[in-house]
N, CA, C and O atoms as a DFTB+ gen file, in Angstrom:
412 C
 N C O
     1  1      -4.864      11.007     -12.367
     2  2      -5.495       9.712     -12.313
     3  2      -5.609       9.269     -10.851
     4  3      -5.425      10.079      -9.943
     5  1      -5.907       8.000     -10.621
     6  2      -6.093       7.508      -9.257
     7  2      -5.104       6.391      -8.939
     8  3      -4.536       5.762      -9.831
     9  1      -4.920       6.166      -7.645
    10  2      -4.124       5.038      -7.171
    11  2      -5.100       3.964      -6.698
    12  3      -5.801       4.158      -5.705
    13  1      -5.149       2.858      -7.385
    14  2      -6.065       1.768      -7.054
    15  2      -5.412       0.837      -6.037
    16  3      -4.365       0.264      -6.339
    17  1      -5.983       0.659      -4.845
    18  2      -5.356      -0.212      -3.838
    19  2      -5.386      -1.682      -4.242
    20  3      -6.399      -2.191      -4.723
    21  1      -4.262      -2.348      -4.036
    22  2      -4.165      -3.781      -4.353
    23  2      -4.843      -4.636      -3.290
    24  3      -5.401      -5.690      -3.596
    25  1      -4.795      -4.183      -2.049
    26  2      -5.374      -4.899      -0.903
    27  2      -4.754      -6.285      -0.678
    28  3      -5.430      -7.195      -0.199
    29  1      -3.485      -6.442      -1.017
    30  2      -2.785      -7.686      -0.670
    31  2      -2.622      -7.733       0.841
    32  3      -2.423      -6.700       1.480
    33  1      -2.704      -8.923       1.411
    34  2      -2.667      -9.083       2.858
    35  2      -1.571     -10.068       3.256
    36  3      -1.498     -11.181       2.734
    37  1      -0.716      -9.637       4.193
    38  2       0.266     -10.517       4.829
    39  2      -0.024     -10.420       6.320
    40  3       0.203      -9.376       6.933
    41  1      -0.524     -11.501       6.904
    42  2      -0.958     -11.438       8.306
    43  2      -0.532     -12.695       9.058
    44  3      -0.690     -13.816       8.575
    45  1       0.015     -12.475      10.259
    46  2       0.361     -13.534      11.207
    47  2       1.347     -14.552      10.637
    48  3       1.192     -15.757      10.839
    49  1       2.347     -14.067       9.934
    50  2       3.424     -14.919       9.414
    51  2       4.649     -14.808      10.317
    52  3       4.868     -13.780      10.959
    53  1       5.430     -15.856      10.358
    54  2       6.688     -15.877      11.114
    55  2       7.802     -16.151      10.105
    56  3       8.042     -17.301       9.737
    57  1       8.479     -15.096       9.661
    58  2       9.507     -15.203       8.628
    59  2      10.868     -14.981       9.275
    60  3      11.113     -13.920       9.849
    61  1      11.750     -15.963       9.191
    62  2      13.031     -15.884       9.892
    63  2      14.109     -16.668       9.155
    64  3      13.816     -17.527       8.324
    65  1      15.358     -16.356       9.476
    66  2      16.540     -17.012       8.910
    67  2      16.509     -17.034       7.381
    68  3      16.833     -18.044       6.756
    69  1      16.125     -15.930       6.806
    70  2      16.128     -15.771       5.353
    71  2      17.434     -15.081       4.937
    72  3      18.284     -14.823       5.789
    73  1      17.605     -14.785       3.669
    74  2      18.819     -14.154       3.121
    75  2      20.049     -15.020       3.381
    76  3      21.093     -14.516       3.794
    77  1      19.926     -16.284       3.144
    78  2      21.045     -17.204       3.386
    79  2      22.112     -17.131       2.303
    80  3      23.302     -17.239       2.601
    81  1      21.709     -16.949       1.063
    82  2      22.679     -16.898      -0.040
    83  2      23.103     -15.459      -0.340
    84  3      24.294     -15.152      -0.363
    85  1      22.145     -14.599      -0.565
    86  2      22.405     -13.180      -0.800
    87  2      22.122     -12.469       0.515
    88  3      20.962     -12.336       0.907
    89  1      23.155     -12.014       1.197
    90  2      23.046     -11.583       2.583
    91  2      22.427     -10.193       2.782
    92  3      21.933      -9.897       3.870
    93  1      22.444      -9.334       1.750
    94  2      21.864      -8.000       1.885
    95  2      20.826      -7.761       0.791
    96  3      20.865      -8.371      -0.278
    97  1      19.912      -6.870       1.087
    98  2      18.824      -6.505       0.175
    99  2      17.995      -7.710      -0.264
   100  3      17.490      -7.751      -1.387
   101  1      17.861      -8.682       0.623
   102  2      16.963      -9.821       0.439
   103  2      16.070      -9.877       1.684
   104  3      16.301     -10.697       2.573
   105  1      15.061      -9.017       1.751
   106  2      14.248      -8.925       2.964
   107  2      13.252     -10.075       3.103
   108  3      13.055     -10.856       2.172
   109  1      12.645     -10.165       4.245
   110  2      11.557     -11.119       4.458
   111  2      10.364     -10.749       3.586
   112  3       9.646     -11.622       3.099
   113  1      10.157      -9.440       3.393
   114  2       9.053      -8.959       2.575
   115  2       9.536      -7.804       1.713
   116  3      10.027      -6.799       2.229
   117  1       9.397      -7.947       0.393
   118  2       9.674      -6.847      -0.543
   119  2       8.341      -6.499      -1.197
   120  3       7.668      -7.369      -1.750
   121  1       7.968      -5.234      -1.133
   122  2       6.672      -4.823      -1.654
   123  2       6.783      -3.574      -2.512
   124  3       7.679      -2.752      -2.324
   125  1       5.870      -3.446      -3.445
   126  2       5.690      -2.226      -4.230
   127  2       4.196      -2.081      -4.483
   128  3       3.478      -3.078      -4.560
   129  1       3.733      -0.862      -4.610
   130  2       2.340      -0.650      -4.951
   131  2       1.556       0.109      -3.904
   132  3       2.114       0.804      -3.055
   133  1       0.257      -0.040      -3.988
   134  2      -0.665       0.778      -3.203
   135  2      -1.629      -0.110      -2.413
   136  3      -2.146      -1.101      -2.931
   137  1      -1.858       0.260      -1.165
   138  2      -2.926      -0.337      -0.375
   139  2      -2.681      -1.731       0.151
   140  3      -3.634      -2.494       0.311
   141  1      -1.442      -2.096       0.425
   142  2      -1.154      -3.404       1.013
   143  2      -1.359      -3.355       2.524
   144  3      -1.246      -2.293       3.138
   145  1      -1.660      -4.507       3.119
   146  2      -1.837      -4.606       4.565
   147  2      -0.863      -5.658       5.092
   148  3      -0.880      -6.810       4.659
   149  1      -0.010      -5.242       6.037
   150  2       0.983      -6.129       6.653
   151  2       0.771      -6.027       8.162
   152  3       1.157      -5.035       8.781
   153  1       0.153      -7.059       8.756
   154  2      -0.251      -6.978      10.153
   155  2       0.139      -8.213      10.953
   156  3       0.028      -9.347      10.485
   157  1       0.599      -7.957      12.174
   158  2       0.833      -9.003      13.180
   159  2       1.775     -10.100      12.710
   160  3       1.525     -11.282      12.947
   161  1       2.857      -9.713      12.044
   162  2       3.868     -10.655      11.576
   163  2       5.105     -10.571      12.448
   164  3       5.281      -9.624      13.214
   165  1       5.966     -11.586      12.319
   166  2       7.279     -11.589      12.970
   167  2       8.331     -11.709      11.881
   168  3       8.375     -12.710      11.165
   169  1       9.173     -10.703      11.752
   170  2      10.298     -10.713      10.830
   171  2      11.559     -10.689      11.685
   172  3      11.821      -9.697      12.364
   173  1      12.344     -11.765      11.662
   174  2      13.473     -11.807      12.601
   175  2      14.589     -12.725      12.126
   176  3      14.421     -13.545      11.223
   177  1      15.734     -12.551      12.773
   178  2      16.917     -13.413      12.609
   179  2      17.458     -13.404      11.190
   180  3      17.460     -14.426      10.504
   181  1      17.919     -12.232      10.761
   182  2      18.485     -12.103       9.414
   183  2      19.573     -11.034       9.389
   184  3      19.592     -10.152      10.248
   185  1      20.481     -11.102       8.413
   186  2      21.628     -10.208       8.391
   187  2      21.353      -8.780       7.927
   188  3      22.211      -7.913       8.097
   189  1      20.183      -8.510       7.345
   190  2      19.898      -7.178       6.808
   191  2      18.466      -6.787       7.178
   192  3      17.995      -7.160       8.253
   193  1      17.783      -6.066       6.342
   194  2      16.459      -5.515       6.643
   195  2      15.356      -6.574       6.667
   196  3      15.472      -7.630       6.046
   197  1      14.287      -6.266       7.396
   198  2      13.127      -7.137       7.445
   199  2      12.143      -6.860       6.322
   200  3      11.597      -7.787       5.725
   201  1      11.915      -5.565       6.031
   202  2      10.962      -5.159       5.002
   203  2      11.582      -4.050       4.168
   204  3      12.131      -3.089       4.708
   205  1      11.492      -4.186       2.855
   206  2      11.953      -3.159       1.922
   207  2      10.864      -2.973       0.871
   208  3      10.335      -3.949       0.338
   209  1      10.533      -1.727       0.577
   210  2       9.540      -1.516      -0.461
   211  2       9.279      -0.064      -0.762
   212  3       9.891       0.835      -0.186
   213  1       8.347       0.146      -1.686
   214  2       7.954       1.501      -2.064
   215  2       6.503       1.488      -2.517
   216  3       6.025       0.504      -3.082
   217  1       5.816       2.579      -2.264
   218  2       4.422       2.672      -2.652
   219  2       3.695       3.713      -1.828
   220  3       4.307       4.615      -1.255
   221  1       2.371       3.572      -1.777
   222  2       1.527       4.531      -1.080
   223  2       0.413       3.822      -0.317
   224  3      -0.025       2.732      -0.685
   225  1      -0.027       4.469       0.747
   226  2      -1.250       4.088       1.460
   227  2      -1.284       2.636       1.929
   228  3      -2.303       1.959       1.788
   229  1      -0.191       2.165       2.477
   230  2      -0.136       0.797       3.003
   231  2      -0.264       0.821       4.524
   232  3      -0.038       1.850       5.161
   233  1      -0.622      -0.305       5.086
   234  2      -0.864      -0.428       6.519
   235  2       0.131      -1.434       7.100
   236  3       0.091      -2.618       6.765
   237  1       1.008      -0.962       7.957
   238  2       1.995      -1.801       8.645
   239  2       1.734      -1.684      10.140
   240  3       2.183      -0.727      10.769
   241  1       1.022      -2.637      10.713
   242  2       0.661      -2.526      12.126
   243  2       0.871      -3.845      12.864
   244  3       0.634      -4.929      12.331
   245  1       1.325      -3.712      14.116
   246  2       1.425      -4.853      15.014
   247  2       2.500      -5.868      14.673
   248  3       2.410      -7.019      15.102
   249  1       3.504      -5.482      13.923
   250  2       4.569      -6.406      13.525
   251  2       5.726      -6.368      14.509
   252  3       5.951      -5.366      15.187
   253  1       6.456      -7.475      14.576
   254  2       7.677      -7.562      15.378
   255  2       8.864      -7.659      14.432
   256  3       8.895      -8.510      13.544
   257  1       9.839      -6.781      14.629
   258  2      11.109      -6.812      13.907
   259  2      12.187      -7.066      14.950
   260  3      12.370      -6.252      15.855
   261  1      12.908      -8.183      14.842
   262  2      13.894      -8.515      15.877
   263  2      15.126      -9.169      15.275
   264  3      15.040      -9.909      14.295
   265  1      16.274      -8.883      15.877
   266  2      17.556      -9.494      15.496
   267  2      17.831      -9.349      14.008
   268  3      18.047     -10.335      13.303
   269  1      17.822      -8.107      13.542
   270  2      18.067      -7.808      12.127
   271  2      19.290      -6.911      11.985
   272  3      19.684      -6.224      12.927
   273  1      19.880      -6.928      10.804
   274  2      20.987      -6.036      10.475
   275  2      22.312      -6.371      11.108
   276  3      23.163      -5.491      11.239
   277  1      22.521      -7.610      11.507
   278  2      23.738      -7.943      12.229
   279  2      24.947      -8.197      11.350
   280  3      26.001      -8.568      11.866
   281  1      24.835      -8.010      10.034
   282  2      26.013      -8.151       9.156
   283  2      26.228      -6.925       8.280
   284  3      26.923      -7.022       7.269
   285  1      25.667      -5.793       8.622
   286  2      25.808      -4.630       7.744
   287  2      25.770      -3.336       8.561
   288  3      25.414      -3.324       9.740
   289  1      26.143      -2.276       7.903
   290  2      26.045      -0.958       8.528
   291  2      25.080      -0.117       7.693
   292  3      24.740      -0.485       6.569
   293  1      24.649       0.989       8.237
   294  2      23.705       1.872       7.559
   295  2      22.475       1.114       7.084
   296  3      22.101       1.181       5.913
   297  1      21.862       0.402       7.996
   298  2      20.700      -0.413       7.674
   299  2      19.666      -0.269       8.773
   300  3      19.952       0.263       9.845
   301  1      18.481      -0.741       8.503
   302  2      17.419      -0.723       9.497
   303  2      16.504      -1.913       9.313
   304  3      16.740      -2.755       8.446
   305  1      15.471      -1.989      10.116
   306  2      14.543      -3.104      10.049
   307  2      13.499      -2.921       8.951
   308  3      13.026      -3.898       8.370
   309  1      13.144      -1.672       8.670
   310  2      12.061      -1.355       7.743
   311  2      12.508      -0.191       6.878
   312  3      12.875       0.857       7.410
   313  1      12.486      -0.343       5.558
   314  2      13.036       0.687       4.677
   315  2      12.114       0.939       3.498
   316  3      11.699       0.004       2.814
   317  1      11.792       2.215       3.260
   318  2      10.974       2.577       2.107
   319  2      11.613       3.637       1.237
   320  3      10.984       4.111       0.291
   321  1      12.827       4.019       1.525
   322  2      13.478       5.028       0.696
   323  2      13.174       6.433       1.157
   324  3      12.781       6.660       2.301
   325  1      13.362       7.369       0.252
   326  2      13.313       8.778       0.646
   327  2      12.521       9.653      -0.324
   328  3      12.692      10.872      -0.308
   329  1      11.680       9.093      -1.150
   330  2      10.926       9.877      -2.117
   331  2       9.709      10.533      -1.470
   332  3       9.012       9.898      -0.678
   333  1       9.454      11.769      -1.793
   334  2       8.308      12.497      -1.251
   335  2       6.974      12.006      -1.827
   336  3       5.920      12.309      -1.268
   337  1       7.000      11.256      -2.933
   338  2       5.738      10.771      -3.498
   339  2       5.273       9.473      -2.847
   340  3       4.143       9.041      -3.076
   341  1       6.116       8.852      -2.050
   342  2       5.748       7.643      -1.300
   343  2       5.205       8.075       0.049
   344  3       5.972       8.388       0.960
   345  1       3.886       8.092       0.180
   346  2       3.300       8.627       1.406
   347  2       1.958       7.973       1.708
   348  3       1.442       7.174       0.927
   349  1       1.417       8.333       2.851
   350  2       0.102       7.861       3.237
   351  2       0.088       6.542       3.978
   352  3      -0.983       5.968       4.176
   353  1       1.238       6.041       4.395
   354  2       1.290       4.763       5.110
   355  2       0.830       4.932       6.554
   356  3       1.001       5.985       7.167
   357  1       0.242       3.862       7.071
   358  2      -0.038       3.777       8.498
   359  2       0.992       2.821       9.080
   360  3       1.007       1.636       8.747
   361  1       1.840       3.331       9.937
   362  2       2.866       2.533      10.614
   363  2       2.620       2.719      12.105
   364  3       2.921       3.774      12.664
   365  1       2.065       1.677      12.754
   366  2       1.671       1.831      14.153
   367  2       1.803       0.514      14.910
   368  3       1.624      -0.567      14.349
   369  1       2.118       0.630      16.190
   370  2       2.156      -0.504      17.119
   371  2       3.091      -1.622      16.680
   372  3       2.827      -2.795      16.945
   373  1       4.170      -1.268      16.019
   374  2       5.200      -2.236      15.674
   375  2       6.247      -2.259      16.781
   376  3       6.442      -1.263      17.478
   377  1       6.917      -3.390      16.942
   378  2       7.947      -3.530      17.959
   379  2       9.276      -3.802      17.275
   380  3       9.361      -4.647      16.383
   381  1      10.312      -3.086      17.691
   382  2      11.657      -3.240      17.145
   383  2      12.587      -3.651      18.281
   384  3      12.732      -2.928      19.266
   385  1      13.227      -4.834      18.134
   386  2      14.118      -5.346      19.177
   387  2      15.444      -5.779      18.566
   388  3      15.471      -6.460      17.542
   389  1      16.523      -5.387      19.189
   390  2      17.867      -5.821      18.797
   391  2      18.132      -5.627      17.305
   392  3      18.509      -6.567      16.604
   393  1      17.930      -4.391      16.827
   394  2      18.259      -4.039      15.451
   395  2      19.696      -3.552      15.472
   396  3      19.996      -2.512      16.058
   397  1      20.583      -4.301      14.835
   398  2      22.017      -4.053      14.909
   399  2      22.479      -3.160      13.782
   400  3      21.780      -2.982      12.785
   401  1      23.659      -2.603      13.949
   402  2      24.290      -1.782      12.928
   403  2      25.783      -1.805      13.208
   404  3      26.256      -1.145      14.133
   405  1      26.526      -2.565      12.410
   406  2      27.958      -2.677      12.679
   407  2      28.711      -1.498      12.084
   408  3      28.330      -0.971      11.039
   409  1      29.746      -1.103      12.730
   410  2      30.651      -0.058      12.235
   411  2      32.054      -0.369      12.637
   412  3      32.970       0.389      12.318
């Protein structure tokens, strides 16, 4: 069969100081599906990841990830898992600043 793109758009948002009650696995953006566009956003100032999701053929470009992961270990700013069927993403021109990892 085919993968039909959703074409949801998240552009030029400033998402910060989230995950106040549930400190982990509560990202600024959680996504699933095909063909989403996430461009020119700022995800910052939170204890865990900025973006968590799964899917195919999404566009993540020009985003800023800053001051994330300061209350956890084995974490990152952007996470999509490890499945070989999740592919085709464009991840380009993103900036990562002060991504912490406590141990």
